[in-house]
Tab-separated table of C-alpha atoms in Angstrom:
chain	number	residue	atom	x	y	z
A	930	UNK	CA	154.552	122.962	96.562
A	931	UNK	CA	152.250	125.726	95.037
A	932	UNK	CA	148.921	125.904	96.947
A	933	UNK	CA	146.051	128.564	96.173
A	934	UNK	CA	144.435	130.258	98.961
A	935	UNK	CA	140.563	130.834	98.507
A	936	UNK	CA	138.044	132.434	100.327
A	937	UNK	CA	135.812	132.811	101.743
A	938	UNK	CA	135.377	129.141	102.550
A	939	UNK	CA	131.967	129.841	102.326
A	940	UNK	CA	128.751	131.973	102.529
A	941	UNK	CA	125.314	131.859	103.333
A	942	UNK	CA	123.455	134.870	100.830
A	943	UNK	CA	120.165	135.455	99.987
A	944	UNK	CA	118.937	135.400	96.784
A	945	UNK	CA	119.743	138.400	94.870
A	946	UNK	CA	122.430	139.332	96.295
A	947	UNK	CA	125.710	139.529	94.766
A	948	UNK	CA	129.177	137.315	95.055
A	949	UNK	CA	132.433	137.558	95.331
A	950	UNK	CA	135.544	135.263	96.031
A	951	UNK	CA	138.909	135.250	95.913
A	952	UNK	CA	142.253	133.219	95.360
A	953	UNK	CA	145.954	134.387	95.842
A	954	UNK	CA	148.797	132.364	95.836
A	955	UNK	CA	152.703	132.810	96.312
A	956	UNK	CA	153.388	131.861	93.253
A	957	UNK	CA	152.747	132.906	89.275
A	958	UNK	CA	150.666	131.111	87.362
A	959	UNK	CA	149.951	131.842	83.447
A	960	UNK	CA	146.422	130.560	83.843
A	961	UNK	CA	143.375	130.991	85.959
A	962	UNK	CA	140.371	129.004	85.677
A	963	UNK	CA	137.312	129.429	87.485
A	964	UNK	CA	135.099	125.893	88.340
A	965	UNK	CA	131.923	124.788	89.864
A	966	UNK	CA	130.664	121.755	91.531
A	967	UNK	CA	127.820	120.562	92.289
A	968	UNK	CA	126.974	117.503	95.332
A	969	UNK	CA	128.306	114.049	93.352
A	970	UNK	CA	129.323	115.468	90.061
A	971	UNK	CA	132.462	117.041	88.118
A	972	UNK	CA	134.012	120.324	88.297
A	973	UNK	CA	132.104	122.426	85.478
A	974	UNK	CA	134.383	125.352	84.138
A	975	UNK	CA	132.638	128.851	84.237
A	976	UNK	CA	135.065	131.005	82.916
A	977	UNK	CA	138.959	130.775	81.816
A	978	UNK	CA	141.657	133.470	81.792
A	979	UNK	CA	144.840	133.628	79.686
A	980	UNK	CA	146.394	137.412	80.588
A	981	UNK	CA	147.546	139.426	83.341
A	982	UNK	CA	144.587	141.926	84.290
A	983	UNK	CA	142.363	140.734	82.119
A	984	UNK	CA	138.374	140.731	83.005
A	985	UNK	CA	135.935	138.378	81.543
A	986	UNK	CA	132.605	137.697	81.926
A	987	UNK	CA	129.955	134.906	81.518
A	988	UNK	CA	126.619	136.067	81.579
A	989	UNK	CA	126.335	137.288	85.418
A	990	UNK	CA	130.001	135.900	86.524
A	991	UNK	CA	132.651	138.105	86.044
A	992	UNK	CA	136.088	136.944	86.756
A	993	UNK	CA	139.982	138.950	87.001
A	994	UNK	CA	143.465	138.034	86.127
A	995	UNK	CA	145.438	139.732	89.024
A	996	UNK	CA	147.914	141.759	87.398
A	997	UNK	CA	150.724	140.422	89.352
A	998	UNK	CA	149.853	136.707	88.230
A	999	UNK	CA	149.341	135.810	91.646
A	1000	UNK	CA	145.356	136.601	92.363
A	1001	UNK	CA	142.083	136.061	90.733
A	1002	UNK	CA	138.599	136.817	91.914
A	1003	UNK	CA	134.722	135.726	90.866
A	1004	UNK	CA	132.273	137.727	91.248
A	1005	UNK	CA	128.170	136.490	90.639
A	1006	UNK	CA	125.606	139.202	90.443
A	1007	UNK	CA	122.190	139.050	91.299
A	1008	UNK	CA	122.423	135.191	92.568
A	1009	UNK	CA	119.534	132.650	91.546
A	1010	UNK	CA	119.314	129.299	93.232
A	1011	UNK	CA	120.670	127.354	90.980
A	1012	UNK	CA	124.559	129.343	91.880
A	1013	UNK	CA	124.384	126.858	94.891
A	1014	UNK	CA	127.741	124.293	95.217
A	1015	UNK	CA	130.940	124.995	95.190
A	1016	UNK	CA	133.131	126.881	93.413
A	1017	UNK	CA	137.540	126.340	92.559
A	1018	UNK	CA	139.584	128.794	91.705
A	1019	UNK	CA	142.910	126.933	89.792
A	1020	UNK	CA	145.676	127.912	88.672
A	1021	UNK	CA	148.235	126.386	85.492
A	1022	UNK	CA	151.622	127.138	84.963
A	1023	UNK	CA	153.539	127.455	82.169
A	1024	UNK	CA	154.978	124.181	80.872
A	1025	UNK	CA	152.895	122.223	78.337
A	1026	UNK	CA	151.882	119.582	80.862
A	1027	UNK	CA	147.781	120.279	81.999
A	1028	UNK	CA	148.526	120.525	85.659
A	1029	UNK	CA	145.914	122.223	87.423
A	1030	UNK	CA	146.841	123.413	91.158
A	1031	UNK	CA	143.288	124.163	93.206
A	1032	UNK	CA	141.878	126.324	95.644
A	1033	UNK	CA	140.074	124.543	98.645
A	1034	UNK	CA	136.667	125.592	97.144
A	1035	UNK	CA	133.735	127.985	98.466
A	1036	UNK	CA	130.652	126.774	99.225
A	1037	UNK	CA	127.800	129.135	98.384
A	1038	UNK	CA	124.511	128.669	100.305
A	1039	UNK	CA	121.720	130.764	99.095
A	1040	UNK	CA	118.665	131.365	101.448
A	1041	UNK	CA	115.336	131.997	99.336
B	6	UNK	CA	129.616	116.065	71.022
B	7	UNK	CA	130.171	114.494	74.118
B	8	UNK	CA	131.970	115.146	77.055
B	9	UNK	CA	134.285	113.272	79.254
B	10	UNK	CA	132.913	109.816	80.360
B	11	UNK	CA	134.246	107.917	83.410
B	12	UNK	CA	133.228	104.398	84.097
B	13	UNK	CA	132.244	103.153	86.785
B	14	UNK	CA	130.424	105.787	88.811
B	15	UNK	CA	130.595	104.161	91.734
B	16	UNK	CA	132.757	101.486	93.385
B	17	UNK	CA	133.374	99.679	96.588
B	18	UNK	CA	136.729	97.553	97.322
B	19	UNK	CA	138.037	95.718	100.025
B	20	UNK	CA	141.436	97.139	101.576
B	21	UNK	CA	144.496	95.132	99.819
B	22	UNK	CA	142.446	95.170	96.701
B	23	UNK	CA	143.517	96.569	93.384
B	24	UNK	CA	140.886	98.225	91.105
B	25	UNK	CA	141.329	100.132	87.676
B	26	UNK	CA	139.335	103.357	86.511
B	27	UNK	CA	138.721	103.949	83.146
B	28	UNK	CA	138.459	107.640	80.910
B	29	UNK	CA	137.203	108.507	77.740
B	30	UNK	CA	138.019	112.260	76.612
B	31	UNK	CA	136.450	114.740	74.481
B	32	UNK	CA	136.591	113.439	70.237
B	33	UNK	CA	139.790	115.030	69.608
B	34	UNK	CA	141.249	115.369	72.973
B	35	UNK	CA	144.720	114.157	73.233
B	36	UNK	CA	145.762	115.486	77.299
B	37	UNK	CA	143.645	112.564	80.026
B	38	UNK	CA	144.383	114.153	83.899
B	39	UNK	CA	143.519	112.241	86.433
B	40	UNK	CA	142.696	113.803	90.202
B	41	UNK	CA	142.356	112.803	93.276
B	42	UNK	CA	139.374	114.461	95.569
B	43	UNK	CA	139.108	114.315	99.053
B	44	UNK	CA	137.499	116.655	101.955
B	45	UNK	CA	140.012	116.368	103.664
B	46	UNK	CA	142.943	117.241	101.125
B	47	UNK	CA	140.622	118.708	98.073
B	48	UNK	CA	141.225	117.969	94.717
B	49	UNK	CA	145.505	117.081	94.288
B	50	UNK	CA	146.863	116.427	90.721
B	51	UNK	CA	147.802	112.803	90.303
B	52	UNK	CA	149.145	113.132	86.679
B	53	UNK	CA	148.843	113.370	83.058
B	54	UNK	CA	149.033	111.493	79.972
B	55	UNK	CA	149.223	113.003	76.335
B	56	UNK	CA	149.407	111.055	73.315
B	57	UNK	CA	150.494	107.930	75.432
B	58	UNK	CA	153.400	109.079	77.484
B	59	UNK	CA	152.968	110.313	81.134
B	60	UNK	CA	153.887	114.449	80.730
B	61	UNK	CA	153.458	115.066	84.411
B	62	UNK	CA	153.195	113.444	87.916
B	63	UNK	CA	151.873	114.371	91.658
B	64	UNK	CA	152.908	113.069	94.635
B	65	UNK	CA	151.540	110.009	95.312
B	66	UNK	CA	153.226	106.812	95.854
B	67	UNK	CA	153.502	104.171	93.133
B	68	UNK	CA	150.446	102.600	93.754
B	69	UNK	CA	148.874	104.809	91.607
B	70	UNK	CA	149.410	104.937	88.087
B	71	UNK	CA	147.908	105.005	84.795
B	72	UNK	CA	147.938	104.073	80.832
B	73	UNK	CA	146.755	105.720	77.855
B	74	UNK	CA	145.908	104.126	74.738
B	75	UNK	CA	146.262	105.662	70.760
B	76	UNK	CA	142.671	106.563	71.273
B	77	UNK	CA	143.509	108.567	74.188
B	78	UNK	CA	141.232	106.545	76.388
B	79	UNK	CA	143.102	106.529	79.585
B	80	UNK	CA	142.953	104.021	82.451
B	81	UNK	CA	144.141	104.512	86.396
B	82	UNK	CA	145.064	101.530	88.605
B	83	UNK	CA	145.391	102.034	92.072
B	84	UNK	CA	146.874	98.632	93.860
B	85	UNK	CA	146.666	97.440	97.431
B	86	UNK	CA	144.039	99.902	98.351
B	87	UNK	CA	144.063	101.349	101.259
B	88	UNK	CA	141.409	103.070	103.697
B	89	UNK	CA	142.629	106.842	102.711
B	90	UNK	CA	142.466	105.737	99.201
B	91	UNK	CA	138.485	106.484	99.275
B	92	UNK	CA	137.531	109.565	97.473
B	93	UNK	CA	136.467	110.903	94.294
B	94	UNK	CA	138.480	110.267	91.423
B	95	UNK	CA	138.115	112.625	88.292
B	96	UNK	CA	139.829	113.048	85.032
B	97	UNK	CA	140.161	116.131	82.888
B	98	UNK	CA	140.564	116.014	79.085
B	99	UNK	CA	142.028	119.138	77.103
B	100	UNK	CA	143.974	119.247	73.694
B	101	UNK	CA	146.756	119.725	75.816
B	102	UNK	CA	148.295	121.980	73.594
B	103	UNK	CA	149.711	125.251	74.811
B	104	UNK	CA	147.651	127.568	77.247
B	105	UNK	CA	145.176	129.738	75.164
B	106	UNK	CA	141.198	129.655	74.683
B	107	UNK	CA	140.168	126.506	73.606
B	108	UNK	CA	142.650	124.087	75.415
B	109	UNK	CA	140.715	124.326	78.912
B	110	UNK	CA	140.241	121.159	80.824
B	111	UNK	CA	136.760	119.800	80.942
B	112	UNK	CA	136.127	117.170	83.715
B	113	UNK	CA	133.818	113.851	83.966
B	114	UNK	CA	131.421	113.236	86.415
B	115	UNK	CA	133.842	110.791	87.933
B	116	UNK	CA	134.235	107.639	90.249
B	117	UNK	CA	133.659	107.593	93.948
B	118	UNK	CA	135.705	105.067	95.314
B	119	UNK	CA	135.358	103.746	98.626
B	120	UNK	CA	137.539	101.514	100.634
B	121	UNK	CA	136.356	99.190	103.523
């Protein structure tokens, strides 16, 4: 089945610093989403992505579309405390149905 | 407006058990997903409802499976409940309409299940 690879599976930063993850996968997906989660509550969705090479960002997240469909990375700038959980890359295909297909997540650990 | 509401937060069941989880999308929403998280496994697709008819399934076994009504409420049973069968449980609402802005899927808070 399709599976996302993500990493890293986590870091340990200090605040300020900036972040960046990644996900590839072996197949194409039409969609990227990025999410974060924090200890006992929902994925919260940062920042969505509709076209191949396309950049967005959301106040200090900025996010890419690989251009071969098959990649997308997050980065966070100038990290606060509040960036700590974890973060999921996912990807949706084509197809009408909302079928999400996740990365295994990053944990981000920020020292103060 | 509100976002998506899963009740009950919490849960604990006995193993043989059957118990049903309940989802209320976003006003407007017609798409309910429901997903299964684990450490162990992550968060795996267990499938979808839109305007009452299952669109899309995982792979889970048959235990699992779900309803949605015409107000796109959604419900998930899971029957004879099993030890594995402990994790979090979340469901994603969208318009479910083509993949552009403004059809993301927005998650609840959802239900942590746990089997003894």
């Amino acid at each position: 089945g399709q599976q996302l690879n993500q990493s890293p599976q986590s870091m340990f930063i200090q605040e300020g610093e900036d972040v960046s993850m990644n996900c590839t996968s072996s197949s194409i997906f039409n969609t990227w989403l990025w999410y974060k989660q924090d200890p006992g509550e929902g994925p919260v969705l940062l920042i969505a992505l509709y076209k191949a090479g396309e950049l967005t960002s959301n106040g200090r997240l900025t996010a890419q579309f690989g251009t071969t469909r098959k990649d997308s990375f997050l980065n966070i700038s100038a990290s606060i405390p509040s960036d700590v959980g974890i973060y999921f890359c996912a990807g949706q295909v084509m197809g009408g149905a909302q079928k999400l297909v996740f990365g295994q997540g990053t944990r981000l650990t920020i020292n103060p | 407006k509100a976002g998506v509401t899963q009740t009950p937060r919490y849960l604990i069941k006995t193993r043989g058990q059957q118990v049903t989880l309940s989802c209320s999308p976003i006003s407007g929403h017609r798409s309910v997903s429901w997903y299964q998280q684990t450490p162990g496994q992550g968060l795996q697709f267990l499938f979808e409802y839109f305007s009452e008819t299952q669109r899309n399934k995982g792979n889970f076994p048959g235990r699992f499976s779900g309803r949605q009504f015409s107000n796109s409420r959604s419900e998930m049973n899971v029957s004879t409940l099993e030890l594995g069968d402990s994790a979090l449980y979340l469901c994603a609402s969208s318009t479910g309409q083509g993949m552009r802005r403004g059809t993301e899927a927005f998650f609840g808070q959802g239900t942590r299940l746990t089997v003894v």
